[in-house]
Every structure is written in C-alpha cells, then in structure tokens.
mmCIF file of C-alpha atoms and ligand atoms in Angstrom:
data_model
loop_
_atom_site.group_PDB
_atom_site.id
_atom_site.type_symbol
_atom_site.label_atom_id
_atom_site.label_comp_id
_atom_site.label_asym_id
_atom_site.label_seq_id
_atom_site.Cartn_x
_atom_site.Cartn_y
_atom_site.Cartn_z
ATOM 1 C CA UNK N 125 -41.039 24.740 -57.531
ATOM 2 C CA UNK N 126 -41.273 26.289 -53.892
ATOM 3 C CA UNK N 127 -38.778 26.300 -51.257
ATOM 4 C CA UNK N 128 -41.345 25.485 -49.186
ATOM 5 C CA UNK N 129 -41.371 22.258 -49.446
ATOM 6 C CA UNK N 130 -39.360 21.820 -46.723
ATOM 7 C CA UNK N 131 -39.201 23.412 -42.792
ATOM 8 C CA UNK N 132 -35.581 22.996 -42.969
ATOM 9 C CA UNK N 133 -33.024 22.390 -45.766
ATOM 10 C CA UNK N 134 -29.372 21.242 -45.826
ATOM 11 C CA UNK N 135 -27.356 24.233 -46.788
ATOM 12 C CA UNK N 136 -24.522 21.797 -48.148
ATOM 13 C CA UNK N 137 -25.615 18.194 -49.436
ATOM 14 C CA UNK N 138 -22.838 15.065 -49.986
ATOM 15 C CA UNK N 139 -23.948 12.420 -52.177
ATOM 16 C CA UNK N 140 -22.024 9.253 -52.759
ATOM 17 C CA UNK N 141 -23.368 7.531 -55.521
ATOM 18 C CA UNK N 142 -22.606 4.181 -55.153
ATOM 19 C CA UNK N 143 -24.672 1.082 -56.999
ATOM 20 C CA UNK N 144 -23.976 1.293 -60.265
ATOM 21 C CA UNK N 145 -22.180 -2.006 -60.554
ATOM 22 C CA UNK N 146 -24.943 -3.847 -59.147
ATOM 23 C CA UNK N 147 -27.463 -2.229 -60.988
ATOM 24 C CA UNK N 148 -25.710 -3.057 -64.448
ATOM 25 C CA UNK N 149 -24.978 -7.141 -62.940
ATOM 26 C CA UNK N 150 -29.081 -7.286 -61.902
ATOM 27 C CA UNK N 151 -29.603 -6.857 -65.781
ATOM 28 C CA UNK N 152 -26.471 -8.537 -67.349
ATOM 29 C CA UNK N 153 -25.157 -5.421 -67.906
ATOM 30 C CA UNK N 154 -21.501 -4.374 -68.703
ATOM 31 C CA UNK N 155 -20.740 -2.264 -65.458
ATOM 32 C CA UNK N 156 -20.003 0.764 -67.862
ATOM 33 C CA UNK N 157 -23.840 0.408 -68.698
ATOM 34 C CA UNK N 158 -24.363 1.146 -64.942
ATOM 35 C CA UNK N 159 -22.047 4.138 -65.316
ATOM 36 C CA UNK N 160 -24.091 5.956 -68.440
ATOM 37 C CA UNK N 161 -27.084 5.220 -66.082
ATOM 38 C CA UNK N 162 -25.586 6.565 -62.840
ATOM 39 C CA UNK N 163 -24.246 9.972 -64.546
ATOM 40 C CA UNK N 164 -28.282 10.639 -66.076
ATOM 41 C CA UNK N 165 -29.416 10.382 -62.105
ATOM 42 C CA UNK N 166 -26.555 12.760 -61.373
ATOM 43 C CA UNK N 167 -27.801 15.264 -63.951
ATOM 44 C CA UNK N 168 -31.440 14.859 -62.780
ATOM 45 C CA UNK N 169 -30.990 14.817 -59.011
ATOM 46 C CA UNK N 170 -28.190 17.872 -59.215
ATOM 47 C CA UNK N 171 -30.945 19.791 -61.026
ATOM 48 C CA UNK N 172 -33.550 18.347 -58.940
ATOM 49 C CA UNK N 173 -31.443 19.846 -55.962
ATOM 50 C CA UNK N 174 -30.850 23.246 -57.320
ATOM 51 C CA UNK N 175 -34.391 23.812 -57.728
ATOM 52 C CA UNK N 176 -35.613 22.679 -53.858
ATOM 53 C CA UNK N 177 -33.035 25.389 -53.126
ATOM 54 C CA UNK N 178 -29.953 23.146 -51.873
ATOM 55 C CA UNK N 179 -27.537 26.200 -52.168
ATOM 56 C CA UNK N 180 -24.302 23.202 -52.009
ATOM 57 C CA UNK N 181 -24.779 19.533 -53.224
ATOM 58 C CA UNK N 182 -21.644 17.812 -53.898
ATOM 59 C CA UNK N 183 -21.259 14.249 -55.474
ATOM 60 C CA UNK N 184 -18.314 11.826 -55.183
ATOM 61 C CA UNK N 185 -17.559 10.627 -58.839
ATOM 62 C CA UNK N 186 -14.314 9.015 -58.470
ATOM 63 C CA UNK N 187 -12.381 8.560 -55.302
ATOM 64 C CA UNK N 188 -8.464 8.312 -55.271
ATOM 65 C CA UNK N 189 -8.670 4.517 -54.619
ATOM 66 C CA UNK N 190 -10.868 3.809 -58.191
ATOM 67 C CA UNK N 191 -8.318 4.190 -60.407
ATOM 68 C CA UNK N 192 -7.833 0.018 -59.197
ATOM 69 C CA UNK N 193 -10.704 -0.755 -60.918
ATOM 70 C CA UNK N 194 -10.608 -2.502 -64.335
ATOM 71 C CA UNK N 195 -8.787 -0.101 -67.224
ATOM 72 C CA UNK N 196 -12.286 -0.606 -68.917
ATOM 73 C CA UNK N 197 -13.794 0.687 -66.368
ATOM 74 C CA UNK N 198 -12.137 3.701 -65.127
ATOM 75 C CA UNK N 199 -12.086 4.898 -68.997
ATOM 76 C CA UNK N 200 -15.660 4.778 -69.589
ATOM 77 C CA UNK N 201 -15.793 6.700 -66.043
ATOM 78 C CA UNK N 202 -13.580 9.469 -67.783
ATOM 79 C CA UNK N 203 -15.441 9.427 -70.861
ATOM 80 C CA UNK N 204 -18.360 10.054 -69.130
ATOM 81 C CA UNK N 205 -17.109 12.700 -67.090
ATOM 82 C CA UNK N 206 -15.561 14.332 -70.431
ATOM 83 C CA UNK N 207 -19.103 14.290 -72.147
ATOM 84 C CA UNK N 208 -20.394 16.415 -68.730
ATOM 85 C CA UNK N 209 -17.864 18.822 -69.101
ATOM 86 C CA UNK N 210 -18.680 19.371 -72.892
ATOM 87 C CA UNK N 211 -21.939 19.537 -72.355
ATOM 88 C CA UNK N 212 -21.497 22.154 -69.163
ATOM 89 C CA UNK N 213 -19.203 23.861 -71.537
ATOM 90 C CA UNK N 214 -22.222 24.047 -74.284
ATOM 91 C CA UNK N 215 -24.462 25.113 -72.014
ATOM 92 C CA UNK N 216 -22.183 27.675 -69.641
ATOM 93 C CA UNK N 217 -24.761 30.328 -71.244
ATOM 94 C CA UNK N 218 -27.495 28.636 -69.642
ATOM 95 C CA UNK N 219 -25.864 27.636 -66.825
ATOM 96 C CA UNK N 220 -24.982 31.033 -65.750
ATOM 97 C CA UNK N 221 -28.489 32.335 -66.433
ATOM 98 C CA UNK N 222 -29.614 29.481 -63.720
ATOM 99 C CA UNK N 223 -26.514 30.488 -61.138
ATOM 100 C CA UNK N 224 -24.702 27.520 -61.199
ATOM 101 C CA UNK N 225 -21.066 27.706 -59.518
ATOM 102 C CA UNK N 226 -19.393 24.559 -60.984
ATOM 103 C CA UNK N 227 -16.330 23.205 -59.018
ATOM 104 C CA UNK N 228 -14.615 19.900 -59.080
ATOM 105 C CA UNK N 229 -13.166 18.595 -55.782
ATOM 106 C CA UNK N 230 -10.090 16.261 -56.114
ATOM 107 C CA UNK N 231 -6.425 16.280 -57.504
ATOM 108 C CA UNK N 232 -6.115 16.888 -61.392
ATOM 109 C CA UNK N 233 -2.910 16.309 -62.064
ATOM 110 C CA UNK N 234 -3.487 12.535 -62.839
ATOM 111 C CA UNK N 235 -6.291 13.538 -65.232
ATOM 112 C CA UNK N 236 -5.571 14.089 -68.680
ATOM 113 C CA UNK N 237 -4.642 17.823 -69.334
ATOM 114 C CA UNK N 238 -7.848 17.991 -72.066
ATOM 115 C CA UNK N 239 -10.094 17.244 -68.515
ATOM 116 C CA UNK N 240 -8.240 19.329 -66.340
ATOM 117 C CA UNK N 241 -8.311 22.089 -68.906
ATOM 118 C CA UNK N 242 -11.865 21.901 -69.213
ATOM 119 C CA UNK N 243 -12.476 21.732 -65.645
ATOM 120 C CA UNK N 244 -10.337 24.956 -64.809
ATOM 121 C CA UNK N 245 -12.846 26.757 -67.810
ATOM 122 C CA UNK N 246 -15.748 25.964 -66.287
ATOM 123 C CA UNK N 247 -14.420 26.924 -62.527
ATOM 124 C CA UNK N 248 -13.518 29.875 -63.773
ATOM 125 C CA UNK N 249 -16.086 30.510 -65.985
ATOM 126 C CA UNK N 250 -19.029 30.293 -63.258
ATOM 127 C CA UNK N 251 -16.878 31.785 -60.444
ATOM 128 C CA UNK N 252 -19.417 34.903 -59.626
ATOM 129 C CA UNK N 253 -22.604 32.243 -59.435
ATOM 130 C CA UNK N 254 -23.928 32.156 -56.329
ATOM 131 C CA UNK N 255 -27.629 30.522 -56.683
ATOM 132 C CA UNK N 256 -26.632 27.195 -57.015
ATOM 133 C CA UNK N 257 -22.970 24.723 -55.943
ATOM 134 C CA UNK N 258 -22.232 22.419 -57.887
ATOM 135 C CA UNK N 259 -19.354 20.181 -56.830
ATOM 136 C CA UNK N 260 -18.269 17.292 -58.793
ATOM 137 C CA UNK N 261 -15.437 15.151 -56.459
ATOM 138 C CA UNK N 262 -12.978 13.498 -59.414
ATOM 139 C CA UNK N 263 -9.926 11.615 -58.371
ATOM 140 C CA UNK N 264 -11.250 12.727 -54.762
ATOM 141 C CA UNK N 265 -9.854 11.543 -51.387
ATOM 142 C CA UNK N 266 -10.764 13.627 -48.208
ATOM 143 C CA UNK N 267 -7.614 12.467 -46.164
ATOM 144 C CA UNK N 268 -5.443 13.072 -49.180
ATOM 145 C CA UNK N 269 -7.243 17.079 -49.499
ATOM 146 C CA UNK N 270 -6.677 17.456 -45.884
ATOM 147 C CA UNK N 271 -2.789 16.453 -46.308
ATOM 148 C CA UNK N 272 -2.976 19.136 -49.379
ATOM 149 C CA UNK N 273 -4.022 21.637 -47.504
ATOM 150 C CA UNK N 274 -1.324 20.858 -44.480
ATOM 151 C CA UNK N 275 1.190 20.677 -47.003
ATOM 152 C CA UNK N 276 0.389 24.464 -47.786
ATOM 153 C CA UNK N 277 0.092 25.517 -44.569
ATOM 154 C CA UNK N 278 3.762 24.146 -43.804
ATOM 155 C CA UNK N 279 5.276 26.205 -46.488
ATOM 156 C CA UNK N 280 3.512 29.768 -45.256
ATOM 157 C CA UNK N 281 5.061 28.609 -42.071
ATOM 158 C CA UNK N 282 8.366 28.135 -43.733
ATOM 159 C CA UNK N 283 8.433 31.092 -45.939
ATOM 160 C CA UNK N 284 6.902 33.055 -42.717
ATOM 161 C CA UNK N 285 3.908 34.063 -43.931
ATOM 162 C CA UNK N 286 2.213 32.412 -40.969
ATOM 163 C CA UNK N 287 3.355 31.439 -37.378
ATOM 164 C CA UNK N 288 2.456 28.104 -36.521
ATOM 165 C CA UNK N 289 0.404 29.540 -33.330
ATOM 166 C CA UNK N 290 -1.961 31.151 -35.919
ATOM 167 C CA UNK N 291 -3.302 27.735 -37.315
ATOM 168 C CA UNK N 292 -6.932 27.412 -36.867
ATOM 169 C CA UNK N 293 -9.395 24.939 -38.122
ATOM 170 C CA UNK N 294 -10.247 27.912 -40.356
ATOM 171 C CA UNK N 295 -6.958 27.963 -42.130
ATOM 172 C CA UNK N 296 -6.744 24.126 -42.797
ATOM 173 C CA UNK N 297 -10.338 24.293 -44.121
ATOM 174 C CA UNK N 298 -9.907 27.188 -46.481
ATOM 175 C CA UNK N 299 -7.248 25.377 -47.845
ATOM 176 C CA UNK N 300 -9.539 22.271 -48.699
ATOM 177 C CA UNK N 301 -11.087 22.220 -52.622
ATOM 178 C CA UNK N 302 -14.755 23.636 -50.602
ATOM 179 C CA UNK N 303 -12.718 26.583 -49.433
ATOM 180 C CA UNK N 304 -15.221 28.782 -48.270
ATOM 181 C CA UNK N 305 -18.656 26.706 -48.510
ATOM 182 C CA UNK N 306 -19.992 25.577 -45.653
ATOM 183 C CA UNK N 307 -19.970 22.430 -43.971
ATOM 184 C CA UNK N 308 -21.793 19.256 -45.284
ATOM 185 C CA UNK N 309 -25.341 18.949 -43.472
ATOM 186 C CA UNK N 310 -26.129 15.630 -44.684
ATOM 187 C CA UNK N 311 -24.505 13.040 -46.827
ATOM 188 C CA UNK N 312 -26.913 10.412 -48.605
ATOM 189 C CA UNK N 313 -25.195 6.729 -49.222
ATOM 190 C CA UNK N 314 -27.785 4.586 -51.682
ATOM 191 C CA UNK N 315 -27.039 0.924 -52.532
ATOM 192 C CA UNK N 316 -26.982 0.022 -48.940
ATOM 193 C CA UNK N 317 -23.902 0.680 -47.672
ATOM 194 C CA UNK N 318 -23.083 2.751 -44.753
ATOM 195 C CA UNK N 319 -19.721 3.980 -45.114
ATOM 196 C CA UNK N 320 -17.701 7.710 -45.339
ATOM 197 C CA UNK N 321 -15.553 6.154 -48.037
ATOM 198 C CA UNK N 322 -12.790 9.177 -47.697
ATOM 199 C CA UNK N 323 -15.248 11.595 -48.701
ATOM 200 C CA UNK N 324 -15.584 14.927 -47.615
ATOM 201 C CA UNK N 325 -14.179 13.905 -44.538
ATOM 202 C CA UNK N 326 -13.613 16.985 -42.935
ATOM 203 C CA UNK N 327 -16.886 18.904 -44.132
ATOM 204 C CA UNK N 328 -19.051 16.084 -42.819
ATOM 205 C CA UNK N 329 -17.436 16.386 -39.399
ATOM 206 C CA UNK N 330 -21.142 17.257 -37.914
ATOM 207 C CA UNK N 331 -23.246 15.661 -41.110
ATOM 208 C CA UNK N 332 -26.116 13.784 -40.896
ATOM 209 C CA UNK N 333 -26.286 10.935 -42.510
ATOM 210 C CA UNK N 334 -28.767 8.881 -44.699
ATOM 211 C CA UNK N 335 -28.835 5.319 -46.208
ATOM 212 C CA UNK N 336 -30.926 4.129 -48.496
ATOM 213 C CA UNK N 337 -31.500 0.249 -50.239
ATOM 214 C CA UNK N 338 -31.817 1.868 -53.657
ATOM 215 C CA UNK N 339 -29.057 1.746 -56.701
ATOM 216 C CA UNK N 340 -28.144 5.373 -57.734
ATOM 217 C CA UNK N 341 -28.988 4.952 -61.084
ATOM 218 C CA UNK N 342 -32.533 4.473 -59.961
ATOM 219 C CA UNK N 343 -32.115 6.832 -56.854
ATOM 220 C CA UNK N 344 -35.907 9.181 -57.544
ATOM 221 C CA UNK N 345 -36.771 12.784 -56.797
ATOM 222 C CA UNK N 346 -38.484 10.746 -54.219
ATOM 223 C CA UNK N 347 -35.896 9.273 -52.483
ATOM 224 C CA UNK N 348 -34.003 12.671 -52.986
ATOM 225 C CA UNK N 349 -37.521 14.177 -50.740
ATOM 226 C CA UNK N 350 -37.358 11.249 -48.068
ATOM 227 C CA UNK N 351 -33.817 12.213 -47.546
ATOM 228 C CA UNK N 352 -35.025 15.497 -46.938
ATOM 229 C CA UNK N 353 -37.522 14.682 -44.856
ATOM 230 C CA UNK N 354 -35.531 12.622 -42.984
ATOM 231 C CA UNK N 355 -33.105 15.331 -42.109
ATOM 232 C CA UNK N 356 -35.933 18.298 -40.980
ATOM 233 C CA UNK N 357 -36.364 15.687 -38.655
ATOM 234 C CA UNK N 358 -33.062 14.990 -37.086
ATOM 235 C CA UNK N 359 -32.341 17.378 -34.066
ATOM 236 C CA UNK N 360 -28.791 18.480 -34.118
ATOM 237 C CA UNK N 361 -26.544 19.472 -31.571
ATOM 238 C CA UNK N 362 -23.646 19.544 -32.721
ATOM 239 C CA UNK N 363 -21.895 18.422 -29.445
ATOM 240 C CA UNK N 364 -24.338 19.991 -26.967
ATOM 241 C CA UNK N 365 -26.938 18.854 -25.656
HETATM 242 C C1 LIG Z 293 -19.965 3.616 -57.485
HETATM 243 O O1 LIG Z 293 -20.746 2.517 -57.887
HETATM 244 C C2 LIG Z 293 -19.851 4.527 -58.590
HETATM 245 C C3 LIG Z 293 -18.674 4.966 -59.111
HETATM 246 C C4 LIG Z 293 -17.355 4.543 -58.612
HETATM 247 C C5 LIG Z 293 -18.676 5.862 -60.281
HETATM 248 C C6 LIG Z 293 -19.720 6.917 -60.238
HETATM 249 C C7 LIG Z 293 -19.747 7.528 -61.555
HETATM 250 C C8 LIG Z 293 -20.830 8.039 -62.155
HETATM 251 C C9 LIG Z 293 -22.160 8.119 -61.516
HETATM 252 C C10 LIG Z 293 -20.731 8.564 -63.525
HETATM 253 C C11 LIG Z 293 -19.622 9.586 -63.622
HETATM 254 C C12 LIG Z 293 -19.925 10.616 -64.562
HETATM 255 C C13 LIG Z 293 -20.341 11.834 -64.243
HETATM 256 C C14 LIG Z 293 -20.825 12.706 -65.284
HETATM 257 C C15 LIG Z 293 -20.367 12.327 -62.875
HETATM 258 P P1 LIG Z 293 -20.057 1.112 -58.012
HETATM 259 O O2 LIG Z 293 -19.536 0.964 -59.390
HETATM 260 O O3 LIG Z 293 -19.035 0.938 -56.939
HETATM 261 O O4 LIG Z 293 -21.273 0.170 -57.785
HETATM 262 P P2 LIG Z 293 -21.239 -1.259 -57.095
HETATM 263 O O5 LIG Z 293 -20.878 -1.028 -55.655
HETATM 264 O O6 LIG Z 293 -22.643 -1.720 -57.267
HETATM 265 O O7 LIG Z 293 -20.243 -2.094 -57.820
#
C-alpha cells in the first residue's frame, strides 16, 4: 500500500474505542460479545494504520475509571487483552520482521503479574523497532500518568538530582508512559461521543480531533481514511495564527 495516499499524515494517532456496549445491546448481545468484536477492529485498524505509514497510533483499552464496570465485564476485558498478548508473544518473530514497537500505556500494578509479565516481554522484546508504535493504554488515566511522572520529578528534586528551576515541559513529558514519541496529532472518538475521557491528556494538548456516529466494532478502513482525510484538511496553528 502507498504512503501516498495521503498529502499529510498524523505522525502520532489516539483512538478511543468506545461503542462496544451499544453495539452488543443493538443485537441482544452480552456486552462481552461487543468486547471480542471491538478487540478484531483493533487488530485490523492497528494493522490497517501501520501500513498507511502512521509511525504512532495509540488506543485506549481500559481507562482507570473501568474497573467500576460489572466484574463480568472487566474480566472478559482482561481475557481479551491476555489472548493479544499471547498472540503478540506467538508472533514477536513476525512482528519484529514488520517493525512493530509494542508498548502499553497505563499503571500495571493492579493487573495480574501473568499480564504485567507479559507486557514487560513484549516491551522489551520490540524495544529497537522503529517502523511502526504500537501503544495499547490498559488501566490508563492521563491525569493519573501526569501525577506519575510529577511524583518522579519530586524525588530527583529531593535526592538532588535536579533543581526545581530545571523543570521543563520536557522533563514532565519524558516521564509520561510515551516518553519520547511525539505528540498526538489527532484523536478519533466513534460511537458519537465527543469527549477526552482522561486520555492522553497531555499528548493531545494540540490534537485534532474527530467524531464519528459509528460503533468501533464496526469502525472500517473507511472511516479510518475519512479520518484521515479529515485531518490533511485541518490547518493547524498551534496557537498562532
Ligand atoms: C468502550 O466501549 C470500550 C471499552 C471500555 C473496552 C475496549 C476494549 C476492547 C476494544 C477490547 C480490549 C482488548 C484488546 C485486545 C485491546 P463501551 O463498552 O463503553 O461501549 P458503550 O459506550 O456502547 O457501552
């Protein structure tokens, strides 16, 4: 597929994939059903991504606040997100012939230690990959990685490593999960809502963003192009004029 496709393309992509409730209740569905649906889009429209060229896409699995949602619920979440990291693990061979950089953006220590585990492997094992970004945001909340990365910051201050004058927006954002990838250029919301929803908060300070009507688990390459289209369109300027 070309690159060409496109004048312009988002060097950093957020997608919040939201719908999947609603898609399972418009067919009498258990939600879960809308969950096994929701993670096949993610696979297809993360691939989809990689090949247009998106250097960065990153998609919000599970925020911080989910874990109120029915025990049911947030257990076939996991499960699903356990099968993805078996199946990343099965494939690392061909992952890593394709480039793929996996991370996972969020705070692991309420995960179980078999998903954490996993998902330190596959950081680690895709480090040097620099074709492709793939962030998956697990147990993610953008205030709460913003207050992680302060936290750090206040103990170089304390153990001196750092004077408090030498703070910049550099050194709280290379202490967020993105570290060094750049900011988000747009962030695409399906299902009709038009909310941040605590993620990425501080990489989308300058993000465009993009709604759409459509349930993720029938968001199309399509609707993955109109986004883009949408965006070569949009003339930034980033405070100026
Ligand atoms: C939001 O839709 C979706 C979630 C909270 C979960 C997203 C999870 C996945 C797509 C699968 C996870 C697995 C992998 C492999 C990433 P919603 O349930 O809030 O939908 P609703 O607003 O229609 O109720």
């Amino acid at each position: 597929m070309s690159e060409k496709k496109f004048s312009i393309l988002p060097a950093h992509v957020g997608v919040i994939m939201d719908g999947n409730g609603r898609w399972a209740k418009n067919r009498g569905l258990p939600r879960q059903m809308g969950h096994i649906e929701g993670a096949k889009t993610f696979r297809r429209i993360g691939e989809y991504a990689g090949n247009l060229g998106v250097k960065h896409i990153s998609f919000y699995a599970f925020s911080t606040e989910n874990w109120a949602r029915p025990e049911e619920e947030v257990n076939a979440i996991m499960k699903l997100f356990g099968d993805y990291l078996q199946e990343a693990e099965e494939r690392l061979q061909e992952n890593l012939e394709k480039g793929i950089r996996l991370r996972f953006l969020g705070d692991r220590s309420r995960l179980t230690p078999e998903l954490a585990a996993a998902m330190d492997y596959l950081e680690n094992s895709t480090k040097d990959m620099t074709k492709v970004n793939l962030n998956l945001a697990v147990n993610y909340g953008g205030q709460q990685e913003i207050l992680h990365s302060v936290k750090n910051i206040a103990e170089d201050v304390l153990s001196g490593k750092i004077k408090p004058d030498e703070i910049t927006l550099e050194t709280i954002g290379n202490g967020l999960y993105t570290e060094e990838q750049p900011p988000v250029d747009l962030v695409i919301r399906p299902s009709g809502e038009q909310r941040l929803s605590n993620f990425l908060l501080w990489q989308s300070a300058y993000a465009e963003f993009w709604y759409s009507d459509v349930l993720w688990p029938d968001f199309s390459e399509e609707d993955f192009d109109e986004a883009l289209r949408a965006y070569e369109k949009r003339n930034r300027r980033f405070g100026g004029v």
